[in-house]
PDB file of C-alpha atoms in Angstrom:
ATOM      1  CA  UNK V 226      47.969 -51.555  -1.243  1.00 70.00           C
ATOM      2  CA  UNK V 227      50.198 -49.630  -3.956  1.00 75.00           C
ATOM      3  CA  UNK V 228      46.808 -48.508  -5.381  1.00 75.00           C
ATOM      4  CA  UNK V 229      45.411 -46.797  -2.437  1.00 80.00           C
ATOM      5  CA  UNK V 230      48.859 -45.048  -1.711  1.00 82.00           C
ATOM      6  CA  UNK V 231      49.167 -43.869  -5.323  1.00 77.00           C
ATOM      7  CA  UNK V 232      45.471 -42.242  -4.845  1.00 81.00           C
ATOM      8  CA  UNK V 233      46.120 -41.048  -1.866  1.00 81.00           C
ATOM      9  CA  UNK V 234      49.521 -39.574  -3.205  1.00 81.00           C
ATOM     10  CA  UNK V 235      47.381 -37.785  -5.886  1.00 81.00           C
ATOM     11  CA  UNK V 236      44.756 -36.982  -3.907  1.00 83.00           C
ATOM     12  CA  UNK V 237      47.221 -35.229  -1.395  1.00 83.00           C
ATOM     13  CA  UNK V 238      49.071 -33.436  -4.568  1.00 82.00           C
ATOM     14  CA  UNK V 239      45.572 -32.269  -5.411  1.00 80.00           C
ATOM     15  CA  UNK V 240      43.966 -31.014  -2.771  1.00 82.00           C
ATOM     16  CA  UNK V 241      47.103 -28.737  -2.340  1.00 81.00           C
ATOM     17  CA  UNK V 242      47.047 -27.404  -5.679  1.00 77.00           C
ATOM     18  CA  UNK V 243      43.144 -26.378  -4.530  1.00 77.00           C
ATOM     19  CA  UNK V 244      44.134 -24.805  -1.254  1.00 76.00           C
ATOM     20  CA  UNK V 245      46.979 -23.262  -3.141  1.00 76.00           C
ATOM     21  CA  UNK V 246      44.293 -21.251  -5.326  1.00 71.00           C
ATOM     22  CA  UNK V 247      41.560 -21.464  -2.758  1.00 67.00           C
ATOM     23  CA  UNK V 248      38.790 -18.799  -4.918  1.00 70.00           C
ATOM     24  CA  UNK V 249      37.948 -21.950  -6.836  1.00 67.00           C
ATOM     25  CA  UNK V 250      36.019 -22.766  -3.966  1.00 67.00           C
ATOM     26  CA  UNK V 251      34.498 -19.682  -3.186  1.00 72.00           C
ATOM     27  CA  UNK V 252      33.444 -19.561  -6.827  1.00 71.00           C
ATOM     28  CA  UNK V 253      31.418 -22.819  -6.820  1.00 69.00           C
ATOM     29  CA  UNK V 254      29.842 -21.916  -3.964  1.00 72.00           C
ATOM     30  CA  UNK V 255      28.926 -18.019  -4.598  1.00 78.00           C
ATOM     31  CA  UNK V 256      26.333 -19.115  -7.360  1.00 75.00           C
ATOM     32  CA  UNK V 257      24.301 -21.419  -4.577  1.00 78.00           C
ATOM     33  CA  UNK V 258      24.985 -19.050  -1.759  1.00 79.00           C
ATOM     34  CA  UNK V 259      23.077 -16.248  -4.099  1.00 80.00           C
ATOM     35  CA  UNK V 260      20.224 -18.882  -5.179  1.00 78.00           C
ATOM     36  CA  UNK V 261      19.816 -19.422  -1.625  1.00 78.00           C
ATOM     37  CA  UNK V 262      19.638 -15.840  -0.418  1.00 78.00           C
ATOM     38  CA  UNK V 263      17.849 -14.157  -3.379  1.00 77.00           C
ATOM     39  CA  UNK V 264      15.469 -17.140  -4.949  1.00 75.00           C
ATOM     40  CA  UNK V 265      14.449 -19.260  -1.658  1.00 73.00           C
ATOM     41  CA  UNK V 266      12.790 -16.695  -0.325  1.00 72.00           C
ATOM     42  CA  UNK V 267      10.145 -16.901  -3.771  1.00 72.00           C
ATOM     43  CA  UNK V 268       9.550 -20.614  -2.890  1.00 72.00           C
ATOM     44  CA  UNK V 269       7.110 -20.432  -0.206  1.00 66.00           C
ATOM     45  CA  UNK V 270       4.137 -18.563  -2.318  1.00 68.00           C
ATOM     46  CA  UNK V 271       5.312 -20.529  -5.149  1.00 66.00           C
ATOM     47  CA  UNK V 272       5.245 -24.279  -3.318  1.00 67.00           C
ATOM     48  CA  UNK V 273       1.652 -23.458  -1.397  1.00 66.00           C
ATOM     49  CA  UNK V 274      -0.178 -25.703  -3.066  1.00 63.00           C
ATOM     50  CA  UNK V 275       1.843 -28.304  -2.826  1.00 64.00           C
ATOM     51  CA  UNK V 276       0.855 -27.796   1.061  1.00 64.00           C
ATOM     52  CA  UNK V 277       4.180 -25.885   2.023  1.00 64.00           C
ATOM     53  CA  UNK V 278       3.152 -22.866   4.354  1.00 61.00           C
ATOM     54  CA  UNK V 279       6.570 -22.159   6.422  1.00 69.00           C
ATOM     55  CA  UNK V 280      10.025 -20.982   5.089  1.00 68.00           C
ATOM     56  CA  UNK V 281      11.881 -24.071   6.837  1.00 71.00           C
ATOM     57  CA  UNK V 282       9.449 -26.429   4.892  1.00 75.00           C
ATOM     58  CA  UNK V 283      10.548 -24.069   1.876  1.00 76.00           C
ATOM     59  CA  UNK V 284      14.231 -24.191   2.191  1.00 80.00           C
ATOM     60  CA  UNK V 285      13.646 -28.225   2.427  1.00 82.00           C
ATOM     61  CA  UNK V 286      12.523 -28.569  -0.449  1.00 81.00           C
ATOM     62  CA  UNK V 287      14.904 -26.252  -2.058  1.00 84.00           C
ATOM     63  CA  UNK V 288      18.135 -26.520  -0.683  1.00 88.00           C
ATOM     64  CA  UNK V 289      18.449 -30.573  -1.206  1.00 89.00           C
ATOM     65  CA  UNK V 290      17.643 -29.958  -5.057  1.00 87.00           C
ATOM     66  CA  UNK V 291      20.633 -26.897  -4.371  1.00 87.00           C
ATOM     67  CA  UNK V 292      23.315 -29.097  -3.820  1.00 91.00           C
ATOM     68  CA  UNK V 293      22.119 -31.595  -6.328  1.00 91.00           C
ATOM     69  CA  UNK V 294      23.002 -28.480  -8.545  1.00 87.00           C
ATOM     70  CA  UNK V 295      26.120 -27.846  -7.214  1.00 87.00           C
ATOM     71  CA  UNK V 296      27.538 -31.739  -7.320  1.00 90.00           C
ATOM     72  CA  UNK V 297      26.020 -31.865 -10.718  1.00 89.00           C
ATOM     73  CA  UNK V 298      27.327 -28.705 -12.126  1.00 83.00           C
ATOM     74  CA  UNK V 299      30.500 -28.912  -9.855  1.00 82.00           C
ATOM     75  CA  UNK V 300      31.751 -31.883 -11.506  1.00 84.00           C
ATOM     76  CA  UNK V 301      30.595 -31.797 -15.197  1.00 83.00           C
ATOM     77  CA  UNK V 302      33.076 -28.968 -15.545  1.00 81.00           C
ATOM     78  CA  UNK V 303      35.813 -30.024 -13.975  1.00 83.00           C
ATOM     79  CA  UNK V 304      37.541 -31.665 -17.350  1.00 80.00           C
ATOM     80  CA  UNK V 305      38.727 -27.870 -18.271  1.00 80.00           C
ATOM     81  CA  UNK V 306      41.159 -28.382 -15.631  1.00 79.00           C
ATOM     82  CA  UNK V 307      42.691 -31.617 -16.908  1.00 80.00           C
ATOM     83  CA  UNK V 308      42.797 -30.215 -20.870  1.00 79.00           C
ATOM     84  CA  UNK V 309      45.353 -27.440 -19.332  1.00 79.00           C
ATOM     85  CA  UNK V 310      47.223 -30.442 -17.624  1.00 77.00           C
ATOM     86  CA  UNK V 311      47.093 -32.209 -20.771  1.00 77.00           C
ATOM     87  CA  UNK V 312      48.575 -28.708 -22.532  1.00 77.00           C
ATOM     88  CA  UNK V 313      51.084 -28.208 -20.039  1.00 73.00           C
ATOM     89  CA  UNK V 314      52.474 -31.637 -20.254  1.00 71.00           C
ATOM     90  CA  UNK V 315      51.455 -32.560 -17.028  1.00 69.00           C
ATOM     91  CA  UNK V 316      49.687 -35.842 -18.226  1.00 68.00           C
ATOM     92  CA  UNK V 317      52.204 -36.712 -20.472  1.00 68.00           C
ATOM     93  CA  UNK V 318      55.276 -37.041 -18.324  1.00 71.00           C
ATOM     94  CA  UNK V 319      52.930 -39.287 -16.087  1.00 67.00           C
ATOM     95  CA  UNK V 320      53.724 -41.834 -18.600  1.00 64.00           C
ATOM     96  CA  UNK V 321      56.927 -42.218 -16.839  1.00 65.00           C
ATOM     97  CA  UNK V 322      55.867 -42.461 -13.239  1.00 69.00           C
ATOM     98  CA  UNK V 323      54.905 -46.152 -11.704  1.00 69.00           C
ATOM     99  CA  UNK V 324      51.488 -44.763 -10.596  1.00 70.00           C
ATOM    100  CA  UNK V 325      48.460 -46.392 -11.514  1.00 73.00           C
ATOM    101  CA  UNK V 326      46.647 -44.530 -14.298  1.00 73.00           C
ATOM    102  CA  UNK V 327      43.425 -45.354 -12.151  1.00 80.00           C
ATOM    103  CA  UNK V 328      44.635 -43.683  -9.177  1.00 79.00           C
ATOM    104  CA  UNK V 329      45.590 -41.109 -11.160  1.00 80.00           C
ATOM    105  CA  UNK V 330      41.976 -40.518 -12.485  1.00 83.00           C
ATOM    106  CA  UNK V 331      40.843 -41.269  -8.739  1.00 85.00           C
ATOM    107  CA  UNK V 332      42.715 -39.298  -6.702  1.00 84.00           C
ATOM    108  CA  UNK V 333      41.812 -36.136  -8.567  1.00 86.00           C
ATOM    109  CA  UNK V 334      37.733 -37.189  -8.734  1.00 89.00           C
ATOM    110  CA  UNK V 335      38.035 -37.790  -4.667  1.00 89.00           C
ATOM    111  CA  UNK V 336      39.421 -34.161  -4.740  1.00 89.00           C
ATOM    112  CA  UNK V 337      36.456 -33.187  -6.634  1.00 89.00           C
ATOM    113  CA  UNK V 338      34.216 -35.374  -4.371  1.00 92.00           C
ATOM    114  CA  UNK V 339      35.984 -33.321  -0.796  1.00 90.00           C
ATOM    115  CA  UNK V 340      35.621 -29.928  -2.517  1.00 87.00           C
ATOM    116  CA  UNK V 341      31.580 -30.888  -2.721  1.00 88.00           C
ATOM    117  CA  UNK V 342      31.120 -32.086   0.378  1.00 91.00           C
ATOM    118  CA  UNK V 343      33.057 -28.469   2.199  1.00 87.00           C
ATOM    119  CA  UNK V 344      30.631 -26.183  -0.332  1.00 86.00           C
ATOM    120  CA  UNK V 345      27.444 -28.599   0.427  1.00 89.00           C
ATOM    121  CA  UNK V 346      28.024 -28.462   4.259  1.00 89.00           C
ATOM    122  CA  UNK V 347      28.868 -24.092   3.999  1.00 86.00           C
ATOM    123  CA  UNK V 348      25.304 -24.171   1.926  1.00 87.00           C
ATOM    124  CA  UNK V 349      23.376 -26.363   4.598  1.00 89.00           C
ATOM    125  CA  UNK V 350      25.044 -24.359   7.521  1.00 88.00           C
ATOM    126  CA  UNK V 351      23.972 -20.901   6.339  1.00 86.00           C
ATOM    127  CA  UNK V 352      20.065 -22.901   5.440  1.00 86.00           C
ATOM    128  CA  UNK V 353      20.152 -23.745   9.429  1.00 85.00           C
ATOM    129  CA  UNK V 354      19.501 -19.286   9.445  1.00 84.00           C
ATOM    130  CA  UNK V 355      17.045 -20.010   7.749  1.00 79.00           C
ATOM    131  CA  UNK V 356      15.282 -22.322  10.030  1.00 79.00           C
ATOM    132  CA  UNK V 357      16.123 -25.672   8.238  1.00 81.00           C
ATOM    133  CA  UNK V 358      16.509 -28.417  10.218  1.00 84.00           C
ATOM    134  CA  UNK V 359      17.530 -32.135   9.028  1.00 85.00           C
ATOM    135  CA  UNK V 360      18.712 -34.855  11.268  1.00 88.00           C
ATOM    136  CA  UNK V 361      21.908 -35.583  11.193  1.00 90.00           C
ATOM    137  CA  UNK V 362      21.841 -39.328  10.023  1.00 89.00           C
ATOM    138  CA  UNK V 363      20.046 -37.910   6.878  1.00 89.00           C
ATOM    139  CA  UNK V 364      22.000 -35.284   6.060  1.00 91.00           C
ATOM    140  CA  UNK V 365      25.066 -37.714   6.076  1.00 93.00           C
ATOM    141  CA  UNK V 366      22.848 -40.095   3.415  1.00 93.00           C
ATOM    142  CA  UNK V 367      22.301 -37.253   1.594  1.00 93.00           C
ATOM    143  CA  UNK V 368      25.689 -36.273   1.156  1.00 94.00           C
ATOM    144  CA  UNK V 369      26.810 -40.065   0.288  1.00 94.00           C
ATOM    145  CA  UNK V 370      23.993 -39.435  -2.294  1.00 94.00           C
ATOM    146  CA  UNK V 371      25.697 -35.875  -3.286  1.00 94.00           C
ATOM    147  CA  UNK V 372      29.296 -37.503  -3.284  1.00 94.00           C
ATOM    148  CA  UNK V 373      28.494 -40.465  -5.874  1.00 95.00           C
ATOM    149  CA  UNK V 374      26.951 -37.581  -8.046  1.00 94.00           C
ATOM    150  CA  UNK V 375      30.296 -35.892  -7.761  1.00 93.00           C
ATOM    151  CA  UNK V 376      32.466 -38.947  -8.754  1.00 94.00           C
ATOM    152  CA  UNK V 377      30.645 -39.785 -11.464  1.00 93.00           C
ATOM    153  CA  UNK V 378      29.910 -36.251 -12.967  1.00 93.00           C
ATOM    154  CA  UNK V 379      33.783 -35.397 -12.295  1.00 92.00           C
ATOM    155  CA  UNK V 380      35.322 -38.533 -13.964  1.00 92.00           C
ATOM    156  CA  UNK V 381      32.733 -38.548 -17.051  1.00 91.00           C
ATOM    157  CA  UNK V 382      34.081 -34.938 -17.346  1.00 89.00           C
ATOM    158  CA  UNK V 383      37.538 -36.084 -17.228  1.00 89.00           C
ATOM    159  CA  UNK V 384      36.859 -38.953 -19.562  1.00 87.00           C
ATOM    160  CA  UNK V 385      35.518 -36.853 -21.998  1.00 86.00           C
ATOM    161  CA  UNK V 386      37.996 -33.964 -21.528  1.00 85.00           C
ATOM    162  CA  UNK V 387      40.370 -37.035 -22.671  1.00 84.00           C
ATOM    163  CA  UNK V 388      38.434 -37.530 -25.800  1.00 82.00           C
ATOM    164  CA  UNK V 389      38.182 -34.267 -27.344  1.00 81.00           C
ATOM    165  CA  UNK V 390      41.389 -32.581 -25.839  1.00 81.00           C
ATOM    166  CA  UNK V 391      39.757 -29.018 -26.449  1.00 79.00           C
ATOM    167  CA  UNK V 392      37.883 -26.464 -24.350  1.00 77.00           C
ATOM    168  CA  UNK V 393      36.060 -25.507 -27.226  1.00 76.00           C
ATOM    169  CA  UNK V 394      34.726 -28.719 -27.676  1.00 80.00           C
ATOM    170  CA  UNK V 395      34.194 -29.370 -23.919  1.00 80.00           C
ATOM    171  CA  UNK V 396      32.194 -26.232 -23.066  1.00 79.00           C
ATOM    172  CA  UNK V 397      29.199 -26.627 -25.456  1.00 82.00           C
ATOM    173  CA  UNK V 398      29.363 -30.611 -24.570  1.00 83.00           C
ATOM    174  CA  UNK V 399      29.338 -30.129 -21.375  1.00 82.00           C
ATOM    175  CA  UNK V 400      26.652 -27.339 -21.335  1.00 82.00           C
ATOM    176  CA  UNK V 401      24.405 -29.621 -23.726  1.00 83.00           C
ATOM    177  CA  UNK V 402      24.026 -32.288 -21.050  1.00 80.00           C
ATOM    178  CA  UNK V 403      23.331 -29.764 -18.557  1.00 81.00           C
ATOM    179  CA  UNK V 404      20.736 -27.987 -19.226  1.00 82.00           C
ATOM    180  CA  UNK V 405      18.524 -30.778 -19.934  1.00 83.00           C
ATOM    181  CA  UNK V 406      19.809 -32.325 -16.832  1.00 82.00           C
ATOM    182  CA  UNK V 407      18.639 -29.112 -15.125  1.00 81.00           C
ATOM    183  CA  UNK V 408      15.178 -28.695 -16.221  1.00 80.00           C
ATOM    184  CA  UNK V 409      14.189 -32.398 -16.362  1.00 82.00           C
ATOM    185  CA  UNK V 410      15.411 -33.209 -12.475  1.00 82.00           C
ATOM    186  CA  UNK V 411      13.208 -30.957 -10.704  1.00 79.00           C
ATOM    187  CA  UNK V 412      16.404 -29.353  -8.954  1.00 79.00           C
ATOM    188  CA  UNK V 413      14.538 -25.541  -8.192  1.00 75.00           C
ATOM    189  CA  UNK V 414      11.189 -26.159  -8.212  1.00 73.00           C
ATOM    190  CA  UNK V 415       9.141 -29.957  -7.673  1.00 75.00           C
ATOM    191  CA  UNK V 416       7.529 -31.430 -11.258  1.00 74.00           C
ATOM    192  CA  UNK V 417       4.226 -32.513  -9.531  1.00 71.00           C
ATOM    193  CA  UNK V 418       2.884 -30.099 -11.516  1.00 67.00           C
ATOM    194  CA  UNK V 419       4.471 -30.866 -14.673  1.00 68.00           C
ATOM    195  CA  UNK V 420       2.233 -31.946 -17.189  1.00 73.00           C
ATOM    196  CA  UNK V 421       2.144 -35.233 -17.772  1.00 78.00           C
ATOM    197  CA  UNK V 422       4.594 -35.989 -20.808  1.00 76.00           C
ATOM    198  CA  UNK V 423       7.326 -33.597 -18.739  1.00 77.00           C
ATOM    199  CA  UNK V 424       6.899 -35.677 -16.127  1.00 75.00           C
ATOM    200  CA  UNK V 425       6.905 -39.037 -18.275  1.00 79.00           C
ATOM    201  CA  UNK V 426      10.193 -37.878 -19.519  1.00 81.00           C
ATOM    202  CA  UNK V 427      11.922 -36.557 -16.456  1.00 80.00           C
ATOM    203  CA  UNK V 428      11.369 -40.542 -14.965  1.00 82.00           C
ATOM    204  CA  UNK V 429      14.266 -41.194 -17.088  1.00 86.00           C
ATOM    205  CA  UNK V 430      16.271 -38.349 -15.831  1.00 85.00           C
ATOM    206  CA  UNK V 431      18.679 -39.953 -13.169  1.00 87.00           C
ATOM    207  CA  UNK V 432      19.031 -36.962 -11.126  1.00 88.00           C
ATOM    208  CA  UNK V 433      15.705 -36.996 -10.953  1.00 88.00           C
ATOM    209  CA  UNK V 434      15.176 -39.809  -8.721  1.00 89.00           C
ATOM    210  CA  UNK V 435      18.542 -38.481  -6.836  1.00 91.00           C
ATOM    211  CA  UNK V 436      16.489 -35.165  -6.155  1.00 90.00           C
ATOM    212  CA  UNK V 437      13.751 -36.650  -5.056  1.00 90.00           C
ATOM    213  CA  UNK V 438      15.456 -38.681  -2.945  1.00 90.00           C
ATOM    214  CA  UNK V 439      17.883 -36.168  -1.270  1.00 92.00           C
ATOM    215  CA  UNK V 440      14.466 -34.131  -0.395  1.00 90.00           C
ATOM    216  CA  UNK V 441      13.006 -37.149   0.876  1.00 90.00           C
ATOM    217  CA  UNK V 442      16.097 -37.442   3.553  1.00 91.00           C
ATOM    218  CA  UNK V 443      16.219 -33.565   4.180  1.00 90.00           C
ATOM    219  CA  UNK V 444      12.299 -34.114   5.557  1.00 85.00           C
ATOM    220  CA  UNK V 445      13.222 -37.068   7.713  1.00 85.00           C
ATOM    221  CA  UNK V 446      11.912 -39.897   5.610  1.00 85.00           C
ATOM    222  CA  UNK V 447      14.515 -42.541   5.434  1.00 86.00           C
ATOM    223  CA  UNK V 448      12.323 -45.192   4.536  1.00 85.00           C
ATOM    224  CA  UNK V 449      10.727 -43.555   1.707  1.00 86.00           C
ATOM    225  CA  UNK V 450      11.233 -46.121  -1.656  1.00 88.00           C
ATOM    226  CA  UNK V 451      13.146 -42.590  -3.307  1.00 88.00           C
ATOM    227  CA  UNK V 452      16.121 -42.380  -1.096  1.00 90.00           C
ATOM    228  CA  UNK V 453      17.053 -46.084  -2.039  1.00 92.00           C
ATOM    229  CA  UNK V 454      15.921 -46.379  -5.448  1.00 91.00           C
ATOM    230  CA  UNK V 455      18.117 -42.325  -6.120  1.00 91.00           C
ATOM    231  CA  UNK V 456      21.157 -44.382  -4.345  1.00 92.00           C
ATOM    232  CA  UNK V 457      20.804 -47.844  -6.408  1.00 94.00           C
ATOM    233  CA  UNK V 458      20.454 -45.532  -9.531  1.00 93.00           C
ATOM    234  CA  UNK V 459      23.219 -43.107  -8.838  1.00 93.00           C
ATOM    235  CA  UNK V 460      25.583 -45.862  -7.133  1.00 95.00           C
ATOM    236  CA  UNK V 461      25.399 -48.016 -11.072  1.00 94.00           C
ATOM    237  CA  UNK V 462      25.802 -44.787 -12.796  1.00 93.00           C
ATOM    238  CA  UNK V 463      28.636 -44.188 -10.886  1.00 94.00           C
ATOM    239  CA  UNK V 464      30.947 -47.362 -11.364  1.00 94.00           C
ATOM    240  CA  UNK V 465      29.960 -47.046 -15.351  1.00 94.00           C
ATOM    241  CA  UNK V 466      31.399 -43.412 -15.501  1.00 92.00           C
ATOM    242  CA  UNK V 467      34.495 -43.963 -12.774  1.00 91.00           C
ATOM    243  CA  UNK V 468      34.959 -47.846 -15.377  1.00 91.00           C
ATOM    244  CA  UNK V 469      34.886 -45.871 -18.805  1.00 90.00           C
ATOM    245  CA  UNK V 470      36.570 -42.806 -17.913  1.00 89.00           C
ATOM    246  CA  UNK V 471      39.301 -45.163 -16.243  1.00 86.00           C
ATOM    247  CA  UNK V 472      39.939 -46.873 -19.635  1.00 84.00           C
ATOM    248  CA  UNK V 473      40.462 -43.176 -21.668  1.00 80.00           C
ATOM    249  CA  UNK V 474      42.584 -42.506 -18.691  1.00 77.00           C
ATOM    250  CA  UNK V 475      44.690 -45.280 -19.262  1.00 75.00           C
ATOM    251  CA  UNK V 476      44.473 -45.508 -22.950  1.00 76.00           C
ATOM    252  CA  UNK V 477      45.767 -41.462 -22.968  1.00 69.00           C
ATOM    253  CA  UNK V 478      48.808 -41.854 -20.642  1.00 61.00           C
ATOM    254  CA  UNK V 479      49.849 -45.572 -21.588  1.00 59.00           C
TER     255      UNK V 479
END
């Protein structure tokens, strides 16, 4: 019981710090909002032969590989925040408080998880102008999909931000796992027509199966073998990152 008040006490303490400088979140979700005006509209000629001939089954393939981006990107990053913290002092008279150091680690990654979920749902609402259309029952699947992505992308970033205690290490780190990340997940455009090895290699891409998935959902298909195996895959991943970045968490403010 003292565990889930201490996150919640943190989680409270920072969500107000976020609403406090709210341009955060209209920062993470300008970069999507721009993909999603200025690049969708390129998909349709570019998907045809993969059999898509109408902008809504355009924007459903794009716009669940969109906010795999933005949970993806949206947390890896979010470790600059904690080395000013760190700087500041913040984490060091912590050491003092009776808080848990895991709810301290939690309650900021459920922040991270909250801010997701608001930018996901803006992106999805402005696809609906677009003429996308998901069932509801999916679309809340494939945000538990795009909120495990968040957790563990958020506290690996804040495990690691523990580690090397520098932005200068943490930006080229950060941006080294990305960009593979990026390319080998299928996020903007499908790898069916990969060739073969790209496609060999991107099966051991998590995200991957967590794109595929997602899209899956966004056309309806709840049953397909992708939306459980992305969820088993992501769900593991998930309690590894939240377990090791909980022991730098408590090994820094102990």
């Amino acid at each position: 019981m003292k565990f889930l008040r201490d996150c919640w006490l943190i989680f409270q303490r920072q969500i107000q710090l976020l609403l406090r400088n709210p341009i955060w979140v209209f920062v993470g979700i300008f970069q999507p909002v721009m993909y999603l005006l200025l690049f969708a509209p390129l998909l349709k000629p570019a998907l045809s032969p993969l059999g898509v001939t109408t902008d809504a089954e355009a924007y459903r393939v794009f716009v669940p590989g969109l906010l795999v981006l933005l949970a993806i990107f949206g947390g890896l990053f979010q470790g600059f925040g904690l080395i000013a913290e760190l700087r500041a002092g913040v984490i060091e008279r912590s050491r003092v408080t009776p808080v848990s150091r895991f709810a301290l680690l939690l309650g900021r990654s459920l922040r991270d998880v909250v801010s997701l979920i608001v930018q996901a749902g803006i992106i999805t609402i402005l696809a609906l102008f677009f003429d996308l259309r998901v069932f509801i029952g999916d679309l809340l699947l494939a945000y538990l999909m795009l909120a495990l992505i968040a957790l563990m992308t958020s506290t690996l970033s804040y495990g690691v931000a523990l580690a090397v205690k520098s932005e200068d290490a943490l930006a080229p780190l950060m941006n080294t796992v990305a960009q593979p990340v990026l390319l080998l997940s299928g996020i903007l455009l499908p790898l069916q027509f990969a060739p073969a090895w790209l496609g060999d290699v991107a099966k051991w891409n998590p995200f991957s199966w967590a794109v595929d998935g997602t899209r899956a959902l966004f056309a309806g298909d709840v049953g397909n073998d992708k939306v459980w195996q992305g969820l088993l895959i992501v769900a593991v991943l998930t309690v590894l990152a939240v377990w090791w970045a909980a022991r730098e968490f408590a090994r820094s403010v102990r």
